[in-house]
Amino acid sequence: MKSAAVLVLSLLVASLAFAQGQTHGVDVSAIDHSVKPGDNFFLYANGAWIARTELPADRTSLGAFNLMADRTDKQVAGIIDSAAKSNAASGTDLRRVADLYASFMDTTTIEQRGLTPIKPELDRIATIKTRAQLAHALGLTLRADVDALNNTNFQTANLFGLWVAPGFNDPDHYAPYLLQGGDVLPSRDYYLSDSPHMKDILAKYTAHVAAMFRLAGYSDPETRAANVLSLEKSIAEKQISLADDEDIHHANNLWKASDFAVKAPGLDWPEYFRAAGLDAQKSFYVWQPTAFAGLSGLTASVSLDVWKDWLVLHALEAQAGAFQRTQTGTLPQRFEDEYFAFFGTTVAGAPQPRARDQRGIALVNSVLGDAVGQLYVKQYFSPEAKAQAQALVANLLAAFHARLEAITWMAPATKEEALRKLGTLQVSVGYPDHWRSYDGLVIHPDDLFGNVERHFLFEYHYSVSRIGKPVDRKEWCMEPQTVNAVNLPLDNGLNFPAAILQPPFFDPAAPAASNYGAIGAIMGHEISHTFDSEGAAFDSQGRVRNWWTSADLAHFNAATAALAAQYDAYEPFPGVHVNGRQTLGEDIADLGGIAAAYDAFHASLHGQPAPEINGLNGDQQFFLAFAQAWQSKFREASARSRLATDPHAPSQYRADIVRNSDAWYPAFDVKPGEALYLAPDQRVHIW
């Protein structure tokens, strides 16, 4: 068991390693001058860094975002350590933070308890004898663990997932959305793809499932595994793809509670909703109606014994990797080892898991994010930094406004609504105006399993309690200590957490070219999401409504189709291409983001030339800072997994979006015949 002091030291080493190589502005030591910018701009900007960077054994990837997160984790480690030493009163957030971390680090108690904490759930599954009881058991598993629009847990391992958000047709009130789920593997492609790589993973998954049954003491684990795999393949066949899932117009399906038995027969829906505590709810948005019909049918056609084994496996998997992205679970080490051997190594390619203390930080951030966030911003995000970031956002919004005004292909009525939408955009920088309350969430220092279960139920009940209530458009969906940013189309809002507003993305000591190329393009990216293939479906009030003329929409669709085709052509592995439809929303945002950031950068110069630094003029610094923000190195298994599950394009192609920018060509003397060169009429311009 590592102490908090060792935790701080281990994170400090990673942070110092980053700081030693960091400069204010473009990192010229990362540039690979043997690569022509016009052939591969990502490698030109980052090739030397990639060549000298070794991936640690516990990492599936490394890059600018990871290194900023490491620095933030070091800061959070200090917060947790202080909470542990504070001897805070029971029921306070400080006590919760200290006790949750302690429960995760208390491996002795976890091992001593073995499967005792999960045994009541496994025993309940064993007593299922009717389809009504199956529906009840499935309803008990419903959790608010999906977010359809923010690329967070796209798909739940439970049969369905609940998301509570502003209503598509009534954005002033919260409504319940139900989304497809049912599989343990990251996406349906793992079950259905014919590629040798995916088939190999599926074979190893079957062995993993058998191992989980064996570790839990179940008889005939191989037969159970084969039956569960057959069911999960059937589930995958009923689901829709990630690319199709992102079409908002197909998701706007408001069903009455009584519609489910007619439109999705098979499951005992009244019993399901009763178990889920939703039996009084009169209507739901059903995101994927065909999937619901198919999945419901399976509950009636597949044997109860197979469904019971499916429930057992999903219960074990959920606790072995309760927070899959943070590699944290609640079961004894043998389950954690088996879980990581498959998901961490086979699927993602990491030779070993993160150190337990580092995973403990991730757990605390996941469960008590706002409690930690309040302390984080007090220590690490000054009012001056917030004001500087807000000024930068204001410049980006002004640049985007000017670009919208200058568009010639848009009819006056469409442009008017676009400008109104931009003008009402709610931008939050650093941290929220008010914080989540964790009153009622019970955390014990010696009960990791119970802490996690109570957390999931706390979040579920919180979500359900909001249904029908007025929308709080100031609420955040990220914590301040998150190195990320988000666009909230149903709120017509943006969140820029404090942790992303630090070097190298945002550095008050760096030249304007670097700040606009890095954090400016990221801010522009989030603003552009307001008008991407998803965002364009929402009006200025967050309502799903077609506010476009038919000619304008046709122009927009043609331009976005050209961008999707551009990304379809990228082939990161032989025979494996990027799915341009799957990544389209993010690619549109990248394109609009860099265009607005470039304009804002030049506006900030007030007609003066940018200073030349290290032999680089202003435009060169801007585009290099943009490409270095996507600096990254991936293990092959992780890169392949992301192609199937991530709505973002691989980092190298995100950096290469510059090929659509007219200003990039003279900045680097890019000529016809070079790999990234596009003739002027082939460059995609949308916003």
PDB file of C-alpha atoms in Angstrom, residues 270-456:
ATOM      1  CA  PRO A 270     -44.449  -2.065 -16.450  1.00  0.00           C
ATOM      2  CA  GLU A 271     -42.361  -4.340 -14.231  1.00  0.00           C
ATOM      3  CA  TYR A 272     -39.125  -2.945 -15.646  1.00  0.00           C
ATOM      4  CA  PHE A 273     -40.141   0.657 -14.956  1.00  0.00           C
ATOM      5  CA  ARG A 274     -41.477  -0.286 -11.508  1.00  0.00           C
ATOM      6  CA  ALA A 275     -38.117  -1.764 -10.512  1.00  0.00           C
ATOM      7  CA  ALA A 276     -36.327   1.268 -11.936  1.00  0.00           C
ATOM      8  CA  GLY A 277     -38.499   3.661  -9.925  1.00  0.00           C
ATOM      9  CA  LEU A 278     -39.947   5.173 -13.097  1.00  0.00           C
ATOM     10  CA  ASP A 279     -43.447   3.683 -13.051  1.00  0.00           C
ATOM     11  CA  ALA A 280     -45.006   7.147 -12.571  1.00  0.00           C
ATOM     12  CA  GLN A 281     -43.184   8.598 -15.582  1.00  0.00           C
ATOM     13  CA  LYS A 282     -45.577   9.189 -18.462  1.00  0.00           C
ATOM     14  CA  SER A 283     -43.137   9.547 -21.388  1.00  0.00           C
ATOM     15  CA  PHE A 284     -39.519   8.998 -22.454  1.00  0.00           C
ATOM     16  CA  TYR A 285     -37.303   9.986 -25.352  1.00  0.00           C
ATOM     17  CA  VAL A 286     -36.159   6.725 -26.965  1.00  0.00           C
ATOM     18  CA  TRP A 287     -32.868   7.401 -28.724  1.00  0.00           C
ATOM     19  CA  GLN A 288     -32.670   4.226 -30.821  1.00  0.00           C
ATOM     20  CA  PRO A 289     -36.192   2.830 -31.404  1.00  0.00           C
ATOM     21  CA  THR A 290     -35.123  -0.093 -33.599  1.00  0.00           C
ATOM     22  CA  ALA A 291     -32.596  -1.186 -30.987  1.00  0.00           C
ATOM     23  CA  PHE A 292     -35.229  -1.044 -28.258  1.00  0.00           C
ATOM     24  CA  ALA A 293     -37.566  -3.204 -30.300  1.00  0.00           C
ATOM     25  CA  GLY A 294     -34.794  -5.715 -30.958  1.00  0.00           C
ATOM     26  CA  LEU A 295     -33.432  -5.831 -27.410  1.00  0.00           C
ATOM     27  CA  SER A 296     -36.888  -6.133 -25.905  1.00  0.00           C
ATOM     28  CA  GLY A 297     -37.605  -9.054 -28.201  1.00  0.00           C
ATOM     29  CA  LEU A 298     -34.507 -10.860 -26.981  1.00  0.00           C
ATOM     30  CA  THR A 299     -35.763 -10.798 -23.390  1.00  0.00           C
ATOM     31  CA  ALA A 300     -38.680 -12.947 -24.519  1.00  0.00           C
ATOM     32  CA  SER A 301     -36.905 -15.277 -26.977  1.00  0.00           C
ATOM     33  CA  VAL A 302     -33.646 -16.128 -25.148  1.00  0.00           C
ATOM     34  CA  SER A 303     -33.802 -18.624 -22.296  1.00  0.00           C
ATOM     35  CA  LEU A 304     -33.979 -17.394 -18.713  1.00  0.00           C
ATOM     36  CA  ASP A 305     -30.860 -19.363 -17.780  1.00  0.00           C
ATOM     37  CA  VAL A 306     -28.811 -17.508 -20.384  1.00  0.00           C
ATOM     38  CA  TRP A 307     -30.186 -14.164 -19.224  1.00  0.00           C
ATOM     39  CA  LYS A 308     -29.334 -15.075 -15.631  1.00  0.00           C
ATOM     40  CA  ASP A 309     -25.765 -15.841 -16.630  1.00  0.00           C
ATOM     41  CA  TRP A 310     -25.687 -12.550 -18.561  1.00  0.00           C
ATOM     42  CA  LEU A 311     -26.806 -10.717 -15.407  1.00  0.00           C
ATOM     43  CA  VAL A 312     -24.144 -12.475 -13.329  1.00  0.00           C
ATOM     44  CA  LEU A 313     -21.390 -11.630 -15.778  1.00  0.00           C
ATOM     45  CA  HIS A 314     -22.448  -7.999 -16.038  1.00  0.00           C
ATOM     46  CA  ALA A 315     -22.610  -7.704 -12.252  1.00  0.00           C
ATOM     47  CA  LEU A 316     -19.061  -9.078 -11.962  1.00  0.00           C
ATOM     48  CA  GLU A 317     -17.721  -6.942 -14.799  1.00  0.00           C
ATOM     49  CA  ALA A 318     -19.362  -3.829 -13.367  1.00  0.00           C
ATOM     50  CA  GLN A 319     -17.640  -4.313 -10.015  1.00  0.00           C
ATOM     51  CA  ALA A 320     -14.304  -5.449 -11.461  1.00  0.00           C
ATOM     52  CA  GLY A 321     -14.182  -2.261 -13.542  1.00  0.00           C
ATOM     53  CA  ALA A 322     -16.787  -0.038 -11.919  1.00  0.00           C
ATOM     54  CA  PHE A 323     -15.075   3.020 -13.396  1.00  0.00           C
ATOM     55  CA  GLN A 324     -13.669   1.477 -16.551  1.00  0.00           C
ATOM     56  CA  ARG A 325     -11.901   4.603 -17.791  1.00  0.00           C
ATOM     57  CA  THR A 326     -10.061   4.949 -14.487  1.00  0.00           C
ATOM     58  CA  GLN A 327      -9.220   1.226 -14.164  1.00  0.00           C
ATOM     59  CA  THR A 328     -10.828   1.050 -10.729  1.00  0.00           C
ATOM     60  CA  GLY A 329     -12.956  -1.762  -9.335  1.00  0.00           C
ATOM     61  CA  THR A 330     -14.274  -3.017  -5.999  1.00  0.00           C
ATOM     62  CA  LEU A 331     -13.596  -6.772  -6.083  1.00  0.00           C
ATOM     63  CA  PRO A 332     -10.566  -8.751  -4.843  1.00  0.00           C
ATOM     64  CA  GLN A 333      -7.285  -8.582  -6.728  1.00  0.00           C
ATOM     65  CA  ARG A 334      -7.852 -11.776  -8.728  1.00  0.00           C
ATOM     66  CA  PHE A 335     -10.848 -10.154 -10.453  1.00  0.00           C
ATOM     67  CA  GLU A 336      -9.006  -6.904 -10.980  1.00  0.00           C
ATOM     68  CA  ASP A 337      -6.066  -8.790 -12.521  1.00  0.00           C
ATOM     69  CA  GLU A 338      -8.314 -10.716 -14.906  1.00  0.00           C
ATOM     70  CA  TYR A 339     -10.249  -7.592 -15.837  1.00  0.00           C
ATOM     71  CA  PHE A 340      -7.108  -5.644 -16.603  1.00  0.00           C
ATOM     72  CA  ALA A 341      -5.466  -8.526 -18.472  1.00  0.00           C
ATOM     73  CA  PHE A 342      -8.295  -8.388 -20.968  1.00  0.00           C
ATOM     74  CA  PHE A 343      -9.493  -4.766 -21.095  1.00  0.00           C
ATOM     75  CA  GLY A 344      -6.233  -3.103 -20.166  1.00  0.00           C
ATOM     76  CA  THR A 345      -3.791  -5.275 -22.113  1.00  0.00           C
ATOM     77  CA  THR A 346      -5.692  -7.158 -24.840  1.00  0.00           C
ATOM     78  CA  VAL A 347      -8.082  -4.344 -25.782  1.00  0.00           C
ATOM     79  CA  ALA A 348      -6.005  -1.251 -24.962  1.00  0.00           C
ATOM     80  CA  GLY A 349      -2.423  -2.589 -25.098  1.00  0.00           C
ATOM     81  CA  ALA A 350      -1.097  -1.469 -21.689  1.00  0.00           C
ATOM     82  CA  PRO A 351       1.386  -3.945 -20.153  1.00  0.00           C
ATOM     83  CA  GLN A 352       0.439  -2.975 -16.593  1.00  0.00           C
ATOM     84  CA  PRO A 353      -2.229  -0.954 -14.765  1.00  0.00           C
ATOM     85  CA  ARG A 354      -1.729   2.509 -13.308  1.00  0.00           C
ATOM     86  CA  ALA A 355      -0.390   2.572  -9.763  1.00  0.00           C
ATOM     87  CA  ARG A 356      -3.171   2.061  -7.244  1.00  0.00           C
ATOM     88  CA  ASP A 357      -2.724   5.475  -5.652  1.00  0.00           C
ATOM     89  CA  GLN A 358      -3.145   7.152  -9.041  1.00  0.00           C
ATOM     90  CA  ARG A 359      -6.289   5.147  -9.685  1.00  0.00           C
ATOM     91  CA  GLY A 360      -7.510   6.234  -6.267  1.00  0.00           C
ATOM     92  CA  ILE A 361      -7.281   9.848  -7.382  1.00  0.00           C
ATOM     93  CA  ALA A 362      -9.344   9.034 -10.470  1.00  0.00           C
ATOM     94  CA  LEU A 363     -11.972   7.348  -8.282  1.00  0.00           C
ATOM     95  CA  VAL A 364     -12.254  10.356  -5.968  1.00  0.00           C
ATOM     96  CA  ASN A 365     -12.578  12.685  -8.966  1.00  0.00           C
ATOM     97  CA  SER A 366     -15.312  10.465 -10.435  1.00  0.00           C
ATOM     98  CA  VAL A 367     -17.372  10.206  -7.251  1.00  0.00           C
ATOM     99  CA  LEU A 368     -16.716  13.529  -5.503  1.00  0.00           C
ATOM    100  CA  GLY A 369     -15.629  15.739  -8.381  1.00  0.00           C
ATOM    101  CA  ASP A 370     -17.240  18.958  -7.206  1.00  0.00           C
ATOM    102  CA  ALA A 371     -16.010  18.512  -3.637  1.00  0.00           C
ATOM    103  CA  VAL A 372     -12.444  18.263  -4.933  1.00  0.00           C
ATOM    104  CA  GLY A 373     -13.096  20.960  -7.540  1.00  0.00           C
ATOM    105  CA  GLN A 374     -13.974  23.610  -4.955  1.00  0.00           C
ATOM    106  CA  LEU A 375     -10.627  23.077  -3.249  1.00  0.00           C
ATOM    107  CA  TYR A 376      -8.760  22.848  -6.545  1.00  0.00           C
ATOM    108  CA  VAL A 377      -9.841  26.219  -7.910  1.00  0.00           C
ATOM    109  CA  LYS A 378      -9.115  27.954  -4.613  1.00  0.00           C
ATOM    110  CA  GLN A 379      -5.512  26.788  -4.786  1.00  0.00           C
ATOM    111  CA  TYR A 380      -4.729  26.620  -8.493  1.00  0.00           C
ATOM    112  CA  PHE A 381      -6.985  28.931 -10.499  1.00  0.00           C
ATOM    113  CA  SER A 382      -6.652  32.607  -9.711  1.00  0.00           C
ATOM    114  CA  PRO A 383      -9.218  35.319 -10.537  1.00  0.00           C
ATOM    115  CA  GLU A 384      -6.579  36.807 -12.854  1.00  0.00           C
ATOM    116  CA  ALA A 385      -6.270  33.557 -14.821  1.00  0.00           C
ATOM    117  CA  LYS A 386     -10.052  33.353 -15.114  1.00  0.00           C
ATOM    118  CA  ALA A 387     -10.259  36.918 -16.408  1.00  0.00           C
ATOM    119  CA  GLN A 388      -7.531  36.269 -18.995  1.00  0.00           C
ATOM    120  CA  ALA A 389      -9.293  33.130 -20.211  1.00  0.00           C
ATOM    121  CA  GLN A 390     -12.639  34.926 -20.391  1.00  0.00           C
ATOM    122  CA  ALA A 391     -11.062  37.658 -22.505  1.00  0.00           C
ATOM    123  CA  LEU A 392      -9.668  35.036 -24.863  1.00  0.00           C
ATOM    124  CA  VAL A 393     -13.098  33.405 -25.199  1.00  0.00           C
ATOM    125  CA  ALA A 394     -14.634  36.804 -25.912  1.00  0.00           C
ATOM    126  CA  ASN A 395     -12.131  37.333 -28.731  1.00  0.00           C
ATOM    127  CA  LEU A 396     -12.972  33.919 -30.173  1.00  0.00           C
ATOM    128  CA  LEU A 397     -16.701  34.655 -30.037  1.00  0.00           C
ATOM    129  CA  ALA A 398     -16.122  37.992 -31.789  1.00  0.00           C
ATOM    130  CA  ALA A 399     -14.104  36.274 -34.511  1.00  0.00           C
ATOM    131  CA  PHE A 400     -16.807  33.637 -34.996  1.00  0.00           C
ATOM    132  CA  HIS A 401     -19.465  36.348 -35.116  1.00  0.00           C
ATOM    133  CA  ALA A 402     -17.527  38.156 -37.848  1.00  0.00           C
ATOM    134  CA  ARG A 403     -17.180  34.917 -39.820  1.00  0.00           C
ATOM    135  CA  LEU A 404     -20.926  34.302 -39.625  1.00  0.00           C
ATOM    136  CA  GLU A 405     -21.656  37.850 -40.724  1.00  0.00           C
ATOM    137  CA  ALA A 406     -19.358  37.421 -43.739  1.00  0.00           C
ATOM    138  CA  ILE A 407     -20.945  34.184 -44.979  1.00  0.00           C
ATOM    139  CA  THR A 408     -22.522  34.705 -48.400  1.00  0.00           C
ATOM    140  CA  TRP A 409     -24.229  31.353 -48.924  1.00  0.00           C
ATOM    141  CA  MET A 410     -26.627  31.695 -45.978  1.00  0.00           C
ATOM    142  CA  ALA A 411     -30.108  33.208 -46.314  1.00  0.00           C
ATOM    143  CA  PRO A 412     -30.894  36.180 -44.026  1.00  0.00           C
ATOM    144  CA  ALA A 413     -33.371  34.195 -41.893  1.00  0.00           C
ATOM    145  CA  THR A 414     -30.896  31.341 -41.326  1.00  0.00           C
ATOM    146  CA  LYS A 415     -28.067  33.749 -40.567  1.00  0.00           C
ATOM    147  CA  GLU A 416     -30.249  35.655 -38.125  1.00  0.00           C
ATOM    148  CA  GLU A 417     -30.931  32.508 -36.077  1.00  0.00           C
ATOM    149  CA  ALA A 418     -27.261  31.474 -36.264  1.00  0.00           C
ATOM    150  CA  LEU A 419     -26.196  34.857 -34.904  1.00  0.00           C
ATOM    151  CA  ARG A 420     -28.891  34.674 -32.225  1.00  0.00           C
ATOM    152  CA  LYS A 421     -27.635  31.243 -31.236  1.00  0.00           C
ATOM    153  CA  LEU A 422     -24.066  32.507 -30.975  1.00  0.00           C
ATOM    154  CA  GLY A 423     -25.213  35.582 -29.040  1.00  0.00           C
ATOM    155  CA  THR A 424     -27.086  33.528 -26.431  1.00  0.00           C
ATOM    156  CA  LEU A 425     -24.280  30.986 -25.975  1.00  0.00           C
ATOM    157  CA  GLN A 426     -23.676  30.530 -22.244  1.00  0.00           C
ATOM    158  CA  VAL A 427     -19.920  30.376 -21.663  1.00  0.00           C
ATOM    159  CA  SER A 428     -18.592  29.210 -18.298  1.00  0.00           C
ATOM    160  CA  VAL A 429     -14.868  29.428 -17.553  1.00  0.00           C
ATOM    161  CA  GLY A 430     -12.935  27.679 -14.810  1.00  0.00           C
ATOM    162  CA  TYR A 431     -15.671  26.426 -12.509  1.00  0.00           C
ATOM    163  CA  PRO A 432     -19.460  26.564 -12.026  1.00  0.00           C
ATOM    164  CA  ASP A 433     -21.383  29.309 -10.257  1.00  0.00           C
ATOM    165  CA  HIS A 434     -22.684  26.771  -7.743  1.00  0.00           C
ATOM    166  CA  TRP A 435     -21.536  23.346  -6.619  1.00  0.00           C
ATOM    167  CA  ARG A 436     -23.140  19.927  -6.314  1.00  0.00           C
ATOM    168  CA  SER A 437     -24.211  18.905  -2.837  1.00  0.00           C
ATOM    169  CA  TYR A 438     -23.217  15.438  -1.647  1.00  0.00           C
ATOM    170  CA  ASP A 439     -25.490  15.568   1.381  1.00  0.00           C
ATOM    171  CA  GLY A 440     -26.932  12.108   1.884  1.00  0.00           C
ATOM    172  CA  LEU A 441     -24.074  10.259   0.169  1.00  0.00           C
ATOM    173  CA  VAL A 442     -22.644   7.899   2.778  1.00  0.00           C
ATOM    174  CA  ILE A 443     -18.955   7.072   2.457  1.00  0.00           C
ATOM    175  CA  HIS A 444     -17.137   4.698   4.829  1.00  0.00           C
ATOM    176  CA  PRO A 445     -13.332   4.291   4.985  1.00  0.00           C
ATOM    177  CA  ASP A 446     -13.596   0.466   5.011  1.00  0.00           C
ATOM    178  CA  ASP A 447     -16.393  -0.216   2.494  1.00  0.00           C
ATOM    179  CA  LEU A 448     -15.275   0.360  -1.083  1.00  0.00           C
ATOM    180  CA  PHE A 449     -18.009  -1.818  -2.596  1.00  0.00           C
ATOM    181  CA  GLY A 450     -20.737  -0.044  -0.646  1.00  0.00           C
ATOM    182  CA  ASN A 451     -19.271   3.376  -1.384  1.00  0.00           C
ATOM    183  CA  VAL A 452     -19.356   2.755  -5.123  1.00  0.00           C
ATOM    184  CA  GLU A 453     -22.843   1.239  -5.060  1.00  0.00           C
ATOM    185  CA  ARG A 454     -24.174   4.130  -3.001  1.00  0.00           C
ATOM    186  CA  HIS A 455     -22.520   6.576  -5.412  1.00  0.00           C
ATOM    187  CA  PHE A 456     -24.217   5.050  -8.462  1.00  0.00           C
TER     188      PHE A 456
END
